[in-house]
Coordinates of C-alpha atoms in Angstrom, one line a residue:
M1 CA 0.0 0.0 0.0
R2 CA 2.9 2.4 0.8
E3 CA 4.3 1.8 -2.7
R4 CA 1.0 2.8 -4.2
W5 CA 0.8 6.0 -2.2
T6 CA 4.4 6.7 -3.2
L7 CA 3.5 6.3 -6.9
A8 CA 0.5 8.5 -6.4
V9 CA 2.7 11.3 -5.0
L10 CA 5.4 11.0 -7.6
G11 CA 2.9 10.7 -10.4
T12 CA 1.2 13.9 -9.2
A13 CA 4.5 15.8 -9.3
F14 CA 5.1 14.5 -12.9
F15 CA 1.5 15.4 -13.8
V16 CA 2.0 19.0 -12.6
V17 CA 5.3 19.3 -14.6
V18 CA 3.7 18.1 -17.8
L19 CA 0.6 20.2 -17.2
D20 CA 2.6 23.4 -16.9
S21 CA 4.3 22.7 -20.2
T22 CA 0.9 22.9 -22.1
I23 CA -1.5 24.9 -19.9
V24 CA 0.2 28.2 -20.7
Y25 CA -0.5 28.0 -24.5
V26 CA -4.2 28.6 -24.0
A27 CA -3.6 31.6 -21.8
L28 CA -0.9 33.3 -23.9
P29 CA -3.2 35.9 -25.6
S30 CA -4.6 36.9 -22.2
I31 CA -1.1 37.2 -20.7
A32 CA 0.0 39.3 -23.7
D33 CA -2.9 41.7 -23.3
D34 CA -2.8 42.0 -19.6
L35 CA 1.0 42.6 -19.2
A36 CA 1.4 44.5 -22.5
F37 CA 4.2 42.3 -23.9
A38 CA 6.0 44.1 -26.7
G39 CA 5.8 42.5 -30.2
G40 CA 6.3 38.8 -30.1
G41 CA 7.9 38.9 -26.6
V42 CA 5.1 36.8 -25.1
Q43 CA 6.8 33.7 -26.6
W44 CA 9.4 34.0 -23.8
V45 CA 6.7 32.8 -21.4
I46 CA 7.0 29.5 -23.1
S47 CA 10.7 29.6 -24.1
A48 CA 12.0 30.6 -20.7
Y49 CA 10.5 27.4 -19.2
L50 CA 11.5 25.1 -22.0
V51 CA 15.1 26.4 -22.3
T52 CA 15.8 26.1 -18.6
F53 CA 14.1 22.8 -18.3
G54 CA 16.0 21.3 -21.3
G55 CA 19.3 22.8 -20.4
L56 CA 19.3 21.6 -16.8
L57 CA 17.5 18.3 -17.1
L58 CA 20.6 16.1 -17.2
L59 CA 22.3 18.0 -14.4
G60 CA 19.1 17.8 -12.2
G61 CA 19.0 14.1 -12.5
R62 CA 22.7 13.6 -11.7
V63 CA 22.5 16.0 -8.7
A64 CA 19.7 13.9 -7.3
D65 CA 21.5 10.6 -7.9
L66 CA 24.5 11.8 -5.9
L67 CA 23.1 14.1 -3.2
G68 CA 20.0 12.1 -2.4
R69 CA 16.9 11.7 -4.5
R70 CA 14.4 12.5 -1.7
R71 CA 16.2 15.6 -0.5
V72 CA 16.7 17.0 -4.0
F73 CA 13.1 16.2 -5.0
L74 CA 11.8 18.2 -2.0
V75 CA 14.0 21.1 -3.1
G76 CA 12.7 20.9 -6.6
I77 CA 9.0 20.9 -5.4
A78 CA 9.7 24.0 -3.3
V79 CA 11.4 25.9 -6.1
F80 CA 8.7 25.0 -8.6
T81 CA 5.9 25.9 -6.2
G82 CA 7.5 29.2 -5.1
A83 CA 8.1 30.1 -8.8
S84 CA 4.5 29.3 -9.6
V85 CA 3.4 31.8 -7.0
L86 CA 5.7 34.4 -8.5
C87 CA 4.3 33.7 -11.9
G88 CA 0.7 34.2 -10.6
S89 CA 1.7 37.5 -8.9
A90 CA 3.6 39.0 -11.8
S91 CA 2.6 42.4 -13.0
E92 CA 5.5 43.0 -15.4
P93 CA 6.7 40.9 -18.3
A94 CA 10.2 40.6 -17.0
V95 CA 9.0 39.3 -13.7
L96 CA 6.8 36.6 -15.3
V97 CA 9.6 35.5 -17.6
G98 CA 12.1 35.4 -14.7
A99 CA 9.6 33.4 -12.6
R100 CA 9.2 30.9 -15.5
V101 CA 13.0 30.4 -15.5
L102 CA 12.8 29.4 -11.9
Q103 CA 9.8 27.2 -12.6
G104 CA 11.9 25.5 -15.3
M105 CA 14.7 24.9 -12.9
G106 CA 12.3 23.3 -10.4
A107 CA 10.9 21.1 -13.1
A108 CA 14.3 20.1 -14.3
V109 CA 14.9 18.7 -10.8
M110 CA 11.4 17.3 -10.2
A111 CA 10.9 15.3 -13.4
P112 CA 14.0 13.1 -13.6
T113 CA 14.1 12.7 -9.8
A114 CA 10.5 11.5 -9.6
L115 CA 11.1 8.9 -12.3
S116 CA 14.3 7.8 -10.6
L117 CA 12.4 7.4 -7.3
V118 CA 9.8 5.2 -9.1
L119 CA 12.6 3.0 -10.4
V120 CA 14.2 2.5 -6.9
T121 CA 10.8 2.1 -5.2
F122 CA 9.6 -0.8 -7.4
E123 CA 11.6 -4.0 -7.9
P124 CA 12.3 -4.9 -11.6
G125 CA 9.6 -7.1 -13.1
L126 CA 5.8 -7.0 -13.1
E127 CA 5.4 -4.4 -10.4
R128 CA 7.8 -1.9 -11.9
N129 CA 6.3 -2.5 -15.4
R130 CA 2.9 -1.7 -14.0
A131 CA 4.2 1.4 -12.3
L132 CA 5.9 2.6 -15.6
G133 CA 2.7 1.9 -17.5
V134 CA 0.8 4.2 -15.1
W135 CA 3.6 6.8 -15.5
G136 CA 3.3 6.8 -19.2
G137 CA -0.5 7.3 -18.9
I138 CA 0.0 10.2 -16.5
G139 CA 2.2 11.9 -19.1
G140 CA -0.4 11.7 -21.8
V141 CA -3.2 12.8 -19.5
G142 CA -1.1 15.7 -18.2
G143 CA -0.5 17.1 -21.7
T144 CA -4.2 16.9 -22.6
A145 CA -5.3 18.2 -19.3
G146 CA -3.2 21.3 -19.7
L147 CA -4.9 22.2 -23.0
L148 CA -8.4 21.4 -21.5
L149 CA -8.0 23.1 -18.1
G150 CA -6.2 26.2 -19.3
G151 CA -9.2 27.5 -21.2
P152 CA -11.8 27.3 -18.3
I153 CA -9.4 28.6 -15.7
T154 CA -8.3 31.6 -17.9
Q155 CA -11.9 32.4 -18.9
L156 CA -13.5 32.1 -15.4
W157 CA -10.7 33.3 -13.0
G158 CA -8.0 34.8 -15.2
W159 CA -4.6 33.6 -16.4
K160 CA -2.9 34.1 -13.0
W161 CA -4.7 31.1 -11.6
I162 CA -3.1 28.6 -14.0
F163 CA 0.0 29.3 -11.9
L164 CA -1.5 29.9 -8.5
A165 CA -3.4 26.6 -8.5
N166 CA 0.0 25.0 -8.1
L167 CA 0.4 26.3 -4.6
P168 CA -2.0 24.0 -2.7
V169 CA -0.8 21.1 -4.8
G170 CA 2.9 21.9 -4.1
V171 CA 2.3 22.2 -0.4
L172 CA 0.5 18.8 -0.3
L173 CA 3.3 17.2 -2.3
L174 CA 5.9 18.6 0.1
V175 CA 4.1 17.2 3.1
A176 CA 3.3 13.8 1.5
S177 CA 6.8 13.4 0.1
A178 CA 8.5 14.1 3.4
R179 CA 6.4 11.4 5.0
L180 CA 6.4 8.7 2.3
L181 CA 9.7 8.9 0.4
A182 CA 12.8 7.1 1.6
E183 CA 16.3 8.5 0.8
S184 CA 18.4 6.9 -1.8
R185 CA 21.6 7.8 -3.8
D186 CA 24.2 6.3 -6.0
A187 CA 27.1 5.9 -3.7
D188 CA 29.3 4.2 -6.3
R189 CA 29.3 7.1 -8.8
P190 CA 32.1 9.7 -8.7
R191 CA 30.9 12.8 -6.7
A192 CA 31.4 15.2 -9.6
F193 CA 29.0 17.6 -11.2
D194 CA 29.4 19.1 -14.7
A195 CA 27.9 22.4 -13.7
S196 CA 30.1 24.3 -16.2
G197 CA 28.8 22.1 -19.0
A198 CA 25.2 22.7 -17.9
L199 CA 25.7 26.5 -17.7
A200 CA 27.4 26.5 -21.1
V201 CA 24.6 24.6 -22.9
T202 CA 21.8 26.5 -21.2
G203 CA 23.5 29.9 -22.0
A204 CA 23.9 28.7 -25.6
L205 CA 20.2 27.9 -25.8
V206 CA 19.2 31.2 -24.3
L207 CA 21.4 33.1 -26.8
L208 CA 20.2 31.0 -29.7
V209 CA 16.5 31.7 -28.9
L210 CA 17.3 35.4 -28.4
G211 CA 19.2 35.5 -31.7
I212 CA 16.4 33.9 -33.6
T213 CA 13.6 36.0 -32.1
E214 CA 15.5 39.3 -32.3
A215 CA 17.5 38.6 -35.5
S216 CA 20.6 39.3 -33.4
W217 CA 23.9 38.2 -35.0
P218 CA 25.9 38.9 -31.8
A219 CA 23.5 36.6 -29.8
L220 CA 23.9 33.9 -32.5
A221 CA 27.6 34.2 -32.4
G222 CA 27.6 34.0 -28.6
S223 CA 25.5 30.9 -28.8
A224 CA 28.0 29.3 -31.2
L225 CA 30.8 30.2 -28.9
L226 CA 29.1 28.7 -25.9
L227 CA 28.2 25.5 -27.8
G228 CA 31.9 25.2 -28.7
T229 CA 32.8 25.7 -25.0
F230 CA 30.3 23.0 -24.1
V231 CA 32.0 20.5 -26.4
L232 CA 35.4 21.3 -25.0
V233 CA 34.1 21.0 -21.4
E234 CA 32.4 17.7 -22.1
R235 CA 35.6 16.2 -23.6
R236 CA 37.6 17.1 -20.4
A237 CA 35.0 16.8 -17.6
V238 CA 35.3 14.0 -15.0
A239 CA 31.6 13.4 -15.1
P240 CA 30.4 14.9 -18.4
L241 CA 26.7 15.4 -19.1
V242 CA 27.1 13.9 -22.5
P243 CA 30.1 11.6 -22.7
W244 CA 31.8 11.5 -26.1
R245 CA 31.3 7.7 -26.4
V246 CA 27.6 8.1 -26.5
V247 CA 27.4 10.5 -29.4
R248 CA 29.4 8.2 -31.6
S249 CA 26.3 6.1 -32.2
R250 CA 24.6 7.2 -35.5
R251 CA 21.4 5.6 -34.4
L252 CA 21.4 7.5 -31.1
V253 CA 22.3 10.8 -32.8
T254 CA 19.6 10.3 -35.5
G255 CA 17.0 9.4 -32.9
N256 CA 17.7 12.6 -30.9
L257 CA 17.6 14.6 -34.1
L258 CA 14.1 13.3 -34.8
L259 CA 13.1 14.1 -31.2
L260 CA 14.4 17.6 -31.7
V261 CA 12.3 17.8 -34.9
A262 CA 9.2 16.5 -33.1
G263 CA 9.6 19.0 -30.2
T264 CA 10.1 21.8 -32.7
C265 CA 7.0 21.0 -34.6
V266 CA 4.6 20.4 -31.7
D267 CA 5.5 23.4 -29.5
G268 CA 5.9 25.8 -32.5
V269 CA 2.6 24.7 -34.0
L270 CA 0.7 25.0 -30.7
L271 CA 2.0 28.5 -30.2
V272 CA 1.0 29.6 -33.7
L273 CA -2.5 28.1 -33.4
A274 CA -3.0 29.6 -29.9
L275 CA -2.1 33.1 -30.9
D276 CA -4.0 32.9 -34.2
A277 CA -7.2 31.4 -32.9
Q278 CA -7.6 33.7 -29.9
A279 CA -6.0 37.0 -31.0
A280 CA -8.7 37.4 -33.6
G281 CA -11.4 36.6 -31.1
S282 CA -12.7 33.8 -33.3
R283 CA -12.4 31.2 -30.5
S284 CA -12.6 31.3 -26.7
P285 CA -9.9 29.7 -24.6
V286 CA -12.2 26.8 -23.8
H287 CA -13.0 26.1 -27.5
F288 CA -9.3 26.2 -28.4
G289 CA -8.4 23.8 -25.6
L290 CA -11.1 21.3 -26.7
T291 CA -9.9 21.6 -30.3
T292 CA -6.2 21.0 -29.7
A293 CA -7.0 18.2 -27.3
A294 CA -8.0 16.2 -30.5
M295 CA -4.3 16.5 -31.5
T296 CA -3.1 15.1 -28.2
G297 CA -5.6 12.2 -28.5
A298 CA -4.4 11.4 -32.0
S299 CA -0.8 11.5 -30.8
V300 CA -1.6 8.8 -28.2
V301 CA -3.1 6.6 -30.9
G302 CA -0.1 7.2 -33.1
S303 CA 2.3 6.4 -30.3
V304 CA 0.5 3.1 -29.4
V305 CA 0.2 2.0 -33.1
G306 CA 3.7 3.1 -33.8
Q307 CA 5.1 1.1 -30.9
A308 CA 3.3 -2.0 -32.2
V309 CA 4.4 -1.6 -35.8
V310 CA 8.1 -1.0 -34.8
T311 CA 8.3 -4.6 -33.6
R312 CA 7.1 -5.8 -37.0
V313 CA 8.7 -3.6 -39.6
G314 CA 11.4 -1.7 -37.8
V315 CA 12.1 1.8 -36.6
R316 CA 12.9 3.4 -39.9
A317 CA 9.4 2.7 -41.5
V318 CA 7.6 4.2 -38.5
A319 CA 9.9 7.2 -38.3
V320 CA 9.4 7.9 -42.0
A321 CA 5.6 7.6 -41.7
G322 CA 5.5 9.8 -38.6
T323 CA 7.6 12.6 -40.0
A324 CA 5.7 12.5 -43.3
L325 CA 2.4 12.8 -41.4
L326 CA 3.9 15.7 -39.4
A327 CA 4.7 17.5 -42.6
A328 CA 1.3 16.7 -44.2
G329 CA -0.6 17.7 -41.0
S330 CA 1.2 21.1 -40.8
V331 CA 0.2 21.8 -44.4
A332 CA -3.3 20.6 -43.9
L333 CA -3.7 22.9 -40.9
T334 CA -3.5 25.9 -43.3
T335 CA -6.8 24.9 -45.0
L336 CA -8.4 22.0 -43.1
P337 CA -7.7 22.6 -39.4
A338 CA -9.8 19.7 -38.1
V339 CA -8.2 17.2 -40.4
G340 CA -4.8 18.8 -39.9
L341 CA -4.9 18.4 -36.1
V342 CA -5.7 14.7 -36.4
V343 CA -3.0 14.0 -39.0
F344 CA -0.4 16.1 -37.2
G345 CA -1.2 14.4 -33.9
A346 CA -0.9 10.9 -35.3
G347 CA 2.4 11.8 -36.9
L348 CA 3.7 13.3 -33.7
G349 CA 3.0 10.1 -31.8
A350 CA 4.6 7.8 -34.4
A351 CA 7.6 10.1 -34.9
F352 CA 8.1 10.4 -31.1
V353 CA 7.9 6.7 -30.3
S354 CA 10.2 5.6 -33.1
A355 CA 12.7 8.4 -32.4
Q356 CA 12.8 7.5 -28.7
I357 CA 13.3 3.8 -29.4
A358 CA 16.2 4.7 -31.9
A359 CA 17.8 7.1 -29.4
V360 CA 17.7 4.6 -26.5
S361 CA 18.5 1.4 -28.4
G362 CA 21.5 3.2 -30.0
A363 CA 23.3 3.3 -26.6
A364 CA 25.2 0.6 -24.8
P365 CA 23.2 -1.1 -21.9
D366 CA 25.2 0.7 -19.3
D367 CA 24.4 4.0 -20.9
S368 CA 20.6 3.5 -21.2
G369 CA 19.7 5.8 -18.4
L370 CA 22.0 8.5 -19.8
A371 CA 20.6 8.0 -23.3
A372 CA 17.0 8.4 -21.9
G373 CA 18.0 11.7 -20.3
I374 CA 19.5 13.0 -23.5
A375 CA 16.3 12.0 -25.4
D376 CA 14.2 14.0 -22.9
T377 CA 16.6 16.9 -23.3
S378 CA 16.4 16.8 -27.1
F379 CA 12.6 16.9 -27.1
A380 CA 12.5 19.9 -24.7
V381 CA 15.2 21.8 -26.6
G382 CA 13.3 21.2 -29.8
G383 CA 10.2 22.8 -28.2
A384 CA 12.2 25.9 -27.2
L385 CA 13.5 26.2 -30.8
G386 CA 10.1 25.6 -32.3
V387 CA 8.6 28.4 -30.2
A388 CA 11.5 30.7 -31.1
V389 CA 11.5 30.0 -34.9
L390 CA 7.8 30.0 -35.6
S391 CA 7.0 33.0 -33.5
T392 CA 9.2 35.1 -35.8
V393 CA 7.4 34.1 -39.0
E394 CA 4.7 36.5 -40.1
G395 CA 1.4 34.9 -40.9
T396 CA -0.1 31.7 -39.6
G397 CA 0.0 30.0 -43.0
S398 CA 3.7 30.8 -43.5
A399 CA 4.6 29.6 -40.0
L400 CA 2.8 26.3 -40.6
V401 CA 4.7 25.9 -43.9
V402 CA 8.0 26.4 -42.0
A403 CA 6.8 23.6 -39.5
A404 CA 6.2 21.4 -42.6
I405 CA 9.7 22.1 -43.8
V406 CA 11.2 21.2 -40.4
A407 CA 9.2 17.9 -40.5
A408 CA 10.5 17.2 -44.0
L409 CA 14.1 17.6 -42.8
G410 CA 13.2 15.1 -40.1
L411 CA 11.9 12.8 -42.9
V412 CA 15.3 12.9 -44.6
A413 CA 17.0 12.0 -41.3
A414 CA 14.5 9.2 -40.7
T415 CA 15.5 7.5 -44.0
S416 CA 19.0 7.1 -42.7
L417 CA 17.9 4.8 -39.8
G418 CA 18.4 1.1 -40.2
A419 CA 15.6 -1.4 -40.3
H420 CA 16.3 -2.5 -36.7
R421 CA 13.2 -4.0 -35.0
A422 CA 12.5 -3.2 -31.3
T423 CA 11.6 -6.3 -29.3
S424 CA 10.1 -4.6 -26.3
G425 CA 8.5 -1.4 -27.5
V426 CA 9.3 1.8 -25.8
T427 CA 12.2 1.3 -23.4
H428 CA 11.9 4.7 -21.7
L429 CA 9.1 7.0 -20.6
P430 CA 9.7 10.8 -20.9
A431 CA 10.7 12.4 -17.6
G432 CA 9.0 15.7 -18.1
R433 CA 7.3 16.1 -21.4
A434 CA 4.6 14.2 -23.2
P435 CA 4.0 14.1 -27.0

C-alpha cells in the first residue's frame, strides 16, 4: 500500500510538470494583453520554461543521484511551487519570464528525480512495469489536461490562476513526500557535477533563442561560442553530461535529431495556433483547448500504433511515416484545421515513439539511463527552438509551412535509420514532457 501511495505522490508531481508545459498556451493571448508584452515577446513565457528545463534536465537528474533523491526532490518541489506563486503574482513581463525560468529549474529537478524514485521504489519485473505503465499514462493525460483546463481557468478566473493553482498542490506534495519517500543515492558514482557544462549549454540555448527571435547576430555568435565551449568541457570533464562515447552512435544521434524535430513542430505549432485562434477573437480559450486536445488524443493513438508496428517492420518505417504525417498535417492545418490536427497528432505520436526507441537502443546497456535523459533533453530543446522560430514568422500559414519544412528535414534524417526491430516497444518513458 505504501508503494501505491508513493507512486501517487510521484505521479502527481510528474502530472504538474507536464501540465505546466501545455496549460500556458491557451492563456498566452490573455497574458500578452494584460501585461502588455511588446511585439512577439510573449513567446518568452514558453521559451524561458523550455530552455531552462531542457538545459538543466541532465544536471538535475545527476545531482539527485549523488546528493539524495528524496532531498533534491523536495527542493525541486519547493522551487517549482514558489516560482508558480511568483508567476501568478507577476505584474510585469520581465517578472513573469524570470519566474518561468525558476519554474523550469524546479521542473528540471522534479521530473527526472521523480522517475528515478519510481525505479528505486519498485523492484524490476511486473510491479515496476505496471508502475511505468501508469507513469506513461500520466504523461499523456497531463499534456491533454493542460490544454483542456487552461481555457476554463483563464476564462473564469484569469490567467494568473493557471499558476496559483500549483500552490496547494505543491504544499501537499511537500508534506506527503516528506512522510512517504525514503532517501536513496548512487554511492558508487564519482561525486562530480558538470555544472560548467550545464551552464554553457543553457546559456547557448538562451542566446540561440534570443538570436532567432530578435534577429541578433551577436547573440547567435555568442550561442555558437558557448556551444563550442560546451563541447570542450564535455571532452575534459570528470563526469560529463554527454560523454563522447555516447554521441558516436549514429542511431542515437539520429533518434535525438528526430526528437528535436518532433519537439520543434509540436510546440511551435501549438504557439502559432493559440495566438492565431484567440487573437482574432474567433475562438474562446475553452474552445481552443477542446480543439487542440484532439491533436493530443491522436498522438496517443499514433504512439500506441507506432510502438506495435516498430516490432514488426522496424524503426525506420515508423519514423518515415511519422515525420511524413507531421509535414502533411502542418500543411493541412492551413486549409483544413480539423483534419490537420488529427493527421499532425498521429504523426507526432509515431515520430516520437520511433525516435525515442532509436535514441535509447543506440546506446550501450550501461548508458541506457543517460541515453534516456539525452532523449528528454532533445525533445525539450526542440520545443524551445520551435517556439522561437515559428514566433518570428509573419502569418499563420507561413509559420505552418515552416513547420512542414522542419518535419520534411526530419523525414530525410529518418530515412538514414536502419531497419532495426525493437523487441520490447518503448524502453523509456519521458521524464517531463509528453507528446
